[in-house]
Short mmCIF file of C-alpha atoms in Angstrom, two decimals:
data_model
loop_
_atom_site.label_atom_id
_atom_site.label_comp_id
_atom_site.label_asym_id
_atom_site.label_seq_id
_atom_site.Cartn_x
_atom_site.Cartn_y
_atom_site.Cartn_z
CA MET A 1 165.91 45.98 -33.63
CA GLY A 2 165.08 46.02 -29.94
CA MET A 3 162.48 43.29 -30.38
CA GLN A 4 164.99 41.08 -32.26
CA LEU A 5 167.53 41.42 -29.45
CA ASN A 6 164.88 40.49 -26.88
CA LYS A 7 164.00 37.37 -28.90
CA PHE A 8 167.69 36.44 -29.14
CA PHE A 9 168.25 36.67 -25.36
CA LEU A 10 165.01 34.73 -24.76
CA ILE A 11 166.28 31.85 -26.93
CA ILE A 12 169.63 31.84 -25.09
CA LEU A 13 167.83 31.73 -21.73
CA VAL A 14 165.65 28.77 -22.80
CA LEU A 15 168.68 26.82 -24.05
CA PHE A 16 170.60 27.49 -20.84
CA SER A 17 167.68 26.32 -18.70
CA SER A 18 167.31 23.17 -20.81
CA CYS A 19 171.00 22.25 -20.43
CA LYS A 20 170.85 22.85 -16.71
CA GLY A 21 167.82 20.60 -16.40
CA ASP A 22 169.55 17.79 -18.33
CA ALA A 23 172.55 18.03 -16.04
CA GLN A 24 170.34 17.75 -12.98
CA GLU A 25 168.74 14.60 -14.39
CA ASN A 26 172.13 12.94 -14.85
CA TYR A 27 173.64 13.93 -11.49
CA VAL A 28 171.78 13.88 -8.21
CA VAL A 29 173.50 15.47 -5.18
CA SER A 30 172.83 14.03 -1.73
CA LYS A 31 173.54 15.66 1.66
CA LYS A 32 173.40 12.46 3.71
CA THR A 33 177.16 12.48 4.34
CA LYS A 34 179.77 15.14 4.93
CA GLN A 35 181.18 14.52 1.45
CA THR A 36 179.32 15.65 -1.65
CA VAL A 37 177.73 12.53 -3.13
CA THR A 38 176.96 12.51 -6.85
CA THR A 39 175.05 9.67 -8.46
CA ALA A 40 176.39 9.10 -11.97
CA GLY A 41 175.42 6.72 -14.73
CA ILE A 42 178.31 4.28 -14.32
CA ASN A 43 178.31 0.67 -13.15
CA PHE A 44 181.67 -0.85 -12.25
CA PHE A 45 179.96 -4.24 -11.83
CA ASP A 46 179.05 -4.29 -15.54
CA LYS A 47 180.22 -7.43 -17.35
CA LYS A 48 182.30 -5.32 -19.72
CA TYR A 49 184.56 -4.59 -16.74
CA ALA A 50 185.24 -8.27 -16.12
CA ALA A 51 187.93 -8.72 -13.47
CA GLN A 52 189.02 -11.32 -10.93
CA TYR A 53 188.97 -10.93 -7.17
CA THR A 54 192.39 -11.05 -5.57
CA MET A 55 194.23 -10.51 -2.30
CA ILE A 56 197.56 -9.74 -3.94
CA ILE A 57 198.77 -6.25 -4.88
CA ASP A 58 201.80 -7.41 -6.84
CA GLU A 59 203.88 -10.58 -7.09
CA SER A 60 204.97 -10.53 -3.45
CA THR A 61 202.73 -8.05 -1.60
CA PRO A 62 199.47 -9.23 0.01
CA ALA A 63 196.53 -6.85 0.34
CA ASP A 64 194.67 -6.32 3.63
CA HIS A 65 191.25 -6.54 1.92
CA PRO A 66 189.79 -8.09 -1.27
CA ILE A 67 190.14 -6.09 -4.49
CA LYS A 68 189.12 -6.30 -8.15
CA THR A 69 191.25 -4.51 -10.74
CA PHE A 70 190.28 -3.47 -14.27
CA LEU A 71 192.84 -2.02 -16.69
CA ASP A 72 192.23 -1.04 -20.30
CA CYS A 73 194.41 1.83 -21.50
CA THR A 74 191.73 2.84 -24.01
CA ASP A 75 189.08 2.99 -21.29
CA SER A 76 190.21 3.34 -17.68
CA TYR A 77 192.15 1.95 -14.74
CA PHE A 78 190.20 1.29 -11.57
CA THR A 79 190.15 -0.94 -8.52
CA ILE A 80 187.12 -1.96 -6.48
CA HIS A 81 187.98 -2.21 -2.78
CA TYR A 82 185.96 -4.36 -0.37
CA ILE A 83 186.72 -2.89 3.06
CA PRO A 84 185.48 -4.96 6.05
CA LYS A 85 183.20 -3.08 8.44
CA ASN A 86 183.75 -5.32 11.45
CA GLN A 87 186.73 -6.65 13.38
CA VAL A 88 186.06 -10.33 12.67
CA LEU A 89 186.20 -9.90 8.88
CA GLU A 90 189.11 -7.48 9.13
CA ASP A 91 191.09 -10.04 11.12
CA TYR A 92 190.15 -12.79 8.68
CA TRP A 93 191.48 -11.00 5.59
CA ARG A 94 194.46 -9.38 7.30
CA ASN A 95 195.71 -12.29 9.42
CA GLN A 96 193.96 -15.55 8.57
CA TYR A 97 193.50 -15.64 4.81
CA PHE A 98 197.16 -16.15 3.90
CA LYS A 99 197.90 -18.43 6.82
CA ASN A 100 199.48 -21.67 5.53
CA LYS A 101 199.39 -20.35 1.93
CA ASP A 102 202.24 -20.08 -0.54
CA ILE A 103 201.66 -16.85 -2.52
CA ASP A 104 203.97 -18.11 -5.31
CA LYS A 105 201.70 -21.12 -5.95
CA ILE A 106 198.31 -19.40 -5.90
CA ASN A 107 195.92 -20.20 -8.75
CA PHE A 108 194.32 -16.80 -9.39
CA GLU A 109 191.20 -18.16 -11.06
CA THR A 110 190.46 -20.57 -8.20
CA GLU A 111 191.36 -17.91 -5.65
CA SER A 112 188.94 -15.42 -7.24
CA LYS A 113 186.03 -17.84 -6.79
CA ILE A 114 186.95 -18.46 -3.15
CA ILE A 115 187.14 -14.73 -2.37
CA GLU A 116 183.89 -13.96 -4.18
CA LYS A 117 182.07 -16.70 -2.28
CA LYS A 118 183.36 -15.40 1.05
CA ILE A 119 182.29 -11.83 0.25
CA ASN A 120 178.83 -12.94 -0.89
CA GLU A 121 178.24 -14.66 2.45
CA SER A 122 177.98 -11.23 4.11
CA SER A 123 178.29 -8.55 1.40
CA LYS A 124 176.54 -5.92 3.53
CA ASN A 125 179.42 -6.10 6.01
CA TYR A 126 181.75 -4.44 3.50
CA ALA A 127 182.10 -0.78 2.51
CA ILE A 128 182.70 -0.96 -1.24
CA PHE A 129 184.73 1.79 -2.92
CA CYS A 130 186.05 2.29 -6.44
CA TYR A 131 189.18 4.34 -7.19
CA TYR A 132 188.78 5.33 -10.85
CA VAL A 133 191.23 6.89 -13.31
CA PRO A 134 190.07 7.75 -16.89
CA SER A 135 192.27 6.65 -19.79
CA LYS A 136 193.42 10.20 -20.60
CA PHE A 137 195.58 10.19 -17.45
CA LEU A 138 197.24 6.81 -18.11
CA LYS A 139 200.88 6.73 -19.22
CA SER A 140 203.04 3.75 -20.12
CA ASN A 141 206.62 3.00 -21.07
CA ALA A 142 205.72 -0.25 -22.79
CA GLY A 143 202.35 -1.86 -23.48
CA CYS A 144 199.40 -1.75 -21.10
CA SER A 145 199.86 -3.70 -17.89
CA SER A 146 199.77 -3.00 -14.16
CA GLU A 147 203.58 -3.17 -14.18
CA SER A 148 204.12 -0.66 -17.02
CA VAL A 149 201.32 1.84 -16.47
CA TYR A 150 201.79 4.97 -14.38
CA LEU A 151 199.71 8.10 -13.84
CA ASP A 152 200.12 11.60 -15.20
CA ASN A 153 201.11 14.21 -12.59
CA ARG A 154 197.87 16.04 -13.34
CA THR A 155 195.68 12.96 -12.81
CA ASN A 156 192.20 13.75 -11.55
CA ALA A 157 191.14 10.53 -9.80
CA GLU A 158 187.52 9.83 -8.90
CA ILE A 159 186.43 7.87 -5.82
CA TYR A 160 183.05 6.18 -5.79
CA TYR A 161 181.06 4.46 -3.03
CA TYR A 162 178.59 1.66 -3.73
CA ASP A 163 175.25 2.15 -1.99
CA ASN A 164 173.90 -1.40 -1.69
CA GLN A 165 170.47 -0.18 -0.65
CA GLU A 166 169.99 1.89 -3.78
CA ASN A 167 172.23 -0.36 -5.91
CA LYS A 168 174.10 2.66 -7.24
CA TRP A 169 177.67 3.91 -7.46
CA LYS A 170 178.04 7.40 -6.01
CA LEU A 171 180.89 9.78 -6.73
CA ILE A 172 182.09 11.04 -3.35
CA LYS A 173 185.40 12.70 -4.16
CA GLN A 174 187.62 13.96 -6.96
CA LYS A 175 191.28 14.66 -6.27
CA LEU A 176 194.62 15.30 -7.93
CA SER A 177 196.61 12.14 -7.33
CA ASN A 178 199.26 9.92 -8.87
CA ILE A 179 198.50 6.95 -6.57
CA LEU A 180 197.93 3.71 -8.47
CA PRO A 181 194.45 2.35 -7.66
CA ARG A 182 195.41 -1.12 -6.45
CA ILE A 183 197.96 -0.13 -3.80
CA LEU A 184 195.45 1.61 -1.50
CA GLU A 185 195.01 0.02 1.94
CA SER A 186 191.91 -0.11 4.13
CA LYS A 187 193.35 2.72 6.23
CA TYR A 188 193.10 5.14 3.30
CA PHE A 189 189.32 4.72 3.03
CA LYS A 190 188.67 4.58 6.77
CA THR A 191 190.67 7.77 7.33
CA ASN A 192 189.21 9.77 4.44
CA PHE A 193 185.63 8.49 4.59
CA PRO A 194 184.90 7.63 8.24
CA SER A 195 181.16 8.27 7.91
CA TYR A 196 180.77 5.08 5.84
CA PHE A 197 182.12 3.03 8.74
CA ALA A 198 180.68 4.88 11.75
CA GLN A 199 177.25 3.34 11.26
CA ASN A 200 178.71 -0.11 11.95
CA LYS A 201 180.82 0.86 14.96
CA ASN A 202 178.35 -0.65 17.43
CA GLN A 203 178.22 -3.87 15.38
CA GLU A 204 181.91 -4.58 15.83
CA LYS A 205 182.59 -7.27 18.39
CA SER A 206 185.56 -7.84 20.61
CA TYR A 207 187.11 -11.27 20.98
CA ALA A 208 185.33 -11.63 24.33
CA GLU A 209 181.96 -10.93 22.69
CA VAL A 210 182.70 -13.38 19.88
CA GLU A 211 183.61 -16.07 22.41
CA SER A 212 180.38 -15.37 24.27
CA ASP A 213 178.42 -15.89 21.04
CA ASN A 214 180.24 -19.19 20.45
CA LYS A 215 180.11 -20.51 24.02
CA ASN A 216 177.41 -23.10 23.27
CA ILE A 217 179.49 -24.72 20.52
CA ILE A 218 182.61 -25.08 22.68
CA GLY A 219 183.12 -28.48 24.30
CA LEU A 220 182.97 -32.23 23.58
CA TRP A 221 180.46 -33.60 21.04
CA GLN A 222 179.74 -37.31 20.46
CA LEU A 223 177.12 -39.57 18.89
CA ASN A 224 176.41 -41.08 22.28
CA CYS A 225 177.70 -39.62 25.54
CA LEU A 226 177.50 -43.06 27.22
CA ILE A 227 180.02 -44.54 24.79
CA ASN A 228 183.55 -43.31 25.32
CA ASN A 229 185.14 -42.45 21.95
CA SER A 230 187.33 -39.68 20.65
CA GLY A 231 184.41 -37.42 19.73
CA LEU A 232 184.80 -33.89 18.39
CA TYR A 233 186.29 -31.41 20.85
CA ILE A 234 185.87 -27.75 19.93
CA SER A 235 187.93 -25.07 21.66
CA SER A 236 188.27 -21.30 21.31
CA ASN A 237 191.25 -18.96 21.46
CA LYS A 238 190.69 -15.21 21.05
CA GLY A 239 187.42 -15.82 19.24
CA LYS A 240 188.88 -18.39 16.82
CA LEU A 241 187.32 -21.85 16.92
CA SER A 242 189.27 -25.03 16.22
CA GLY A 243 188.96 -28.76 16.75
CA THR A 244 190.24 -32.21 15.75
CA LEU A 245 188.31 -34.74 13.68
CA ALA A 246 189.11 -38.39 12.93
CA LEU A 247 188.83 -39.66 9.35
CA SER A 248 188.77 -43.13 7.79
CA PRO A 249 190.91 -45.24 7.65
CA PRO A 250 191.79 -45.24 11.39
CA ALA A 251 194.66 -43.18 12.78
CA ILE A 252 194.02 -40.18 10.49
CA PHE A 253 193.27 -37.07 12.53
CA VAL A 254 192.93 -33.59 11.06
CA ASP A 255 192.96 -30.23 12.79
CA ILE A 256 190.11 -28.02 11.63
CA THR A 257 188.95 -24.42 11.97
CA LEU A 258 185.35 -23.31 12.29
CA GLU A 259 184.05 -20.03 10.89
CA ARG A 260 180.65 -18.81 11.98
CA ASN A 261 178.29 -17.73 9.22
CA ILE A 262 177.22 -14.19 10.15
CA GLY A 263 173.56 -14.04 11.08
CA LYS A 264 173.17 -17.83 11.04
CA GLU A 265 173.42 -20.64 13.58
CA SER A 266 175.93 -22.56 11.51
CA TYR A 267 179.70 -22.90 11.09
CA ASP A 268 181.85 -23.71 8.06
CA ILE A 269 184.52 -26.34 8.66
CA LYS A 270 187.90 -25.90 6.97
CA TYR A 271 191.06 -27.98 6.94
CA LEU A 272 194.07 -26.71 8.88
CA SER A 273 196.61 -29.55 9.05
CA GLN A 274 197.08 -33.22 9.83
CA ASP A 275 197.49 -34.04 13.51
CA MET A 276 200.52 -36.32 13.78
CA SER A 277 200.40 -36.76 17.57
CA PRO A 278 198.17 -39.89 17.83
CA PRO A 279 199.79 -43.36 17.69
CA LEU A 280 200.25 -44.78 14.15
CA ALA A 281 199.50 -41.37 12.60
CA SER A 282 202.74 -41.52 10.61
CA GLU A 283 201.49 -44.68 8.84
CA ASN A 284 198.60 -42.81 7.22
CA ILE A 285 200.03 -39.53 5.98
CA ILE A 286 197.69 -37.53 3.75
CA ASP A 287 198.67 -35.24 0.86
CA ASP A 288 198.77 -32.19 3.15
CA LYS A 289 200.35 -29.71 0.73
CA ASN A 290 197.56 -30.24 -1.81
CA ILE A 291 194.63 -30.15 0.60
CA SER A 292 192.77 -26.83 0.31
CA LYS A 293 192.65 -24.71 3.46
CA ASN A 294 190.01 -22.42 1.99
CA GLU A 295 187.49 -24.87 0.57
CA LYS A 296 184.68 -25.77 2.96
CA ILE A 297 185.00 -29.45 3.99
CA GLY A 298 181.85 -29.59 6.11
CA GLU A 299 179.33 -27.68 8.18
CA LEU A 300 178.07 -27.66 11.75
CA LEU A 301 174.41 -26.74 12.11
CA VAL A 302 173.33 -25.78 15.62
CA LYS A 303 170.04 -27.49 16.53
CA ASN A 304 169.97 -26.32 20.16
CA ASN A 305 172.38 -25.95 23.09
CA ASN A 306 172.80 -29.72 23.31
CA GLU A 307 172.67 -30.89 19.70
CA ILE A 308 174.53 -30.07 16.50
CA GLU A 309 174.36 -31.61 13.04
CA LEU A 310 177.63 -32.42 11.31
CA VAL A 311 177.44 -32.33 7.49
CA TRP A 312 180.63 -33.76 6.00
CA TYR A 313 181.80 -33.06 2.41
CA GLY A 314 185.32 -34.47 2.56
CA LEU A 315 188.74 -32.89 2.11
CA TYR A 316 189.36 -31.11 -1.20
CA ASN A 317 192.54 -32.03 -3.09
CA ILE A 318 193.58 -29.06 -5.25
CA ASN A 319 195.87 -31.13 -7.48
CA MET A 320 193.32 -33.89 -8.12
CA LYS A 321 190.41 -31.38 -8.20
CA LYS A 322 188.17 -33.69 -6.21
CA ARG A 323 187.01 -34.61 -2.71
CA THR A 324 188.87 -37.26 -0.71
CA HIS A 325 188.35 -38.91 2.70
CA LEU A 326 184.57 -38.90 2.44
CA ILE A 327 184.13 -40.97 5.62
CA ASN A 328 184.74 -39.60 9.12
CA GLN A 329 184.52 -41.05 12.60
CA PHE A 330 180.78 -40.43 12.81
CA SER A 331 179.76 -42.08 9.51
CA ASN A 332 180.18 -45.61 8.22
CA ASN A 333 179.75 -45.05 4.49
CA LYS A 334 180.19 -42.36 1.82
CA SER A 335 176.46 -41.76 1.32
CA ASN A 336 175.81 -41.08 5.02
CA ASN A 337 177.45 -37.69 5.47
CA HIS A 338 175.08 -36.34 8.18
CA ALA A 339 175.43 -37.01 11.90
CA ILE A 340 173.59 -35.62 14.94
CA LEU A 341 176.07 -35.05 17.79
CA LYS A 342 175.23 -34.48 21.44
CA LYS A 343 177.11 -32.29 23.89
CA CYS A 344 178.81 -34.40 26.53
CA ILE A 345 180.39 -33.73 29.89
CA GLU A 346 184.12 -34.33 29.70
CA LYS A 347 185.39 -37.15 31.88
CA GLU A 348 188.56 -36.60 33.83
#
């Protein structure tokens, strides 16, 4: 009898050890941060969680950072939050992105592509979090939509962080919460998980530092400094670059913004508005309301301190879904969209 009991306890011990080992294989705990980090077998980027990028929380409320929301009441409700790690990107999403935009007229499919492209330009400059709620905590009064769904008072939400070096989602916190995933602001993540932003503190640049980086691009640029023409004059205000460019036919001038590509000696050119101050400008009015302010209309490639290359794509008409005004003041035909400009001394 004693031997049978010993065998029984031995079997139980082996089974317990086996289960413990399996659990350790599925969850790996890291001590790199103050929070407990658990690597789990879940991928919120999986195609089955297809979702669009957006900058809108609801019909009238803009977000302060890009988000992706997935909702399936039989699966889960989660939002992926792309939180900027530096001041330049934070200012862009918070203050610049919706400038001159009508939220009521936004095409969400087109907008998603624009946001995704912008994020991909410098994805490592974002701290990416996912606020995840399993289906068992989802409640609804009618149907399954972001407007009708609410959370159970006993909801146990899970917060994940995406480690882009290991290409893994890591569970960093579980908490009782009835906060809907998509309404969280950047402040929530920066306050609760400061360690994921501290590493980039020294990379953040003030407006003065940004202007210092851009000082070589500021000034008057022309094809030939000996020939007096309108040229391209680039100025800076609080780290934001702008200029005015002439298009064909004559008397069409457009105000543009320039956004530096992080880590590159190049700038994206985007449309801001039509400049109506020159003589005869009113005779050549362009379709301003349908010209995209997010689509790139050209690039400036810095060759050296005295030369830049202008690559012109043309304005993008959202309604017509095509490029217009393919000729600018520095080109004489549609096929010649490159021009080397020289930095000139302004004449008084």
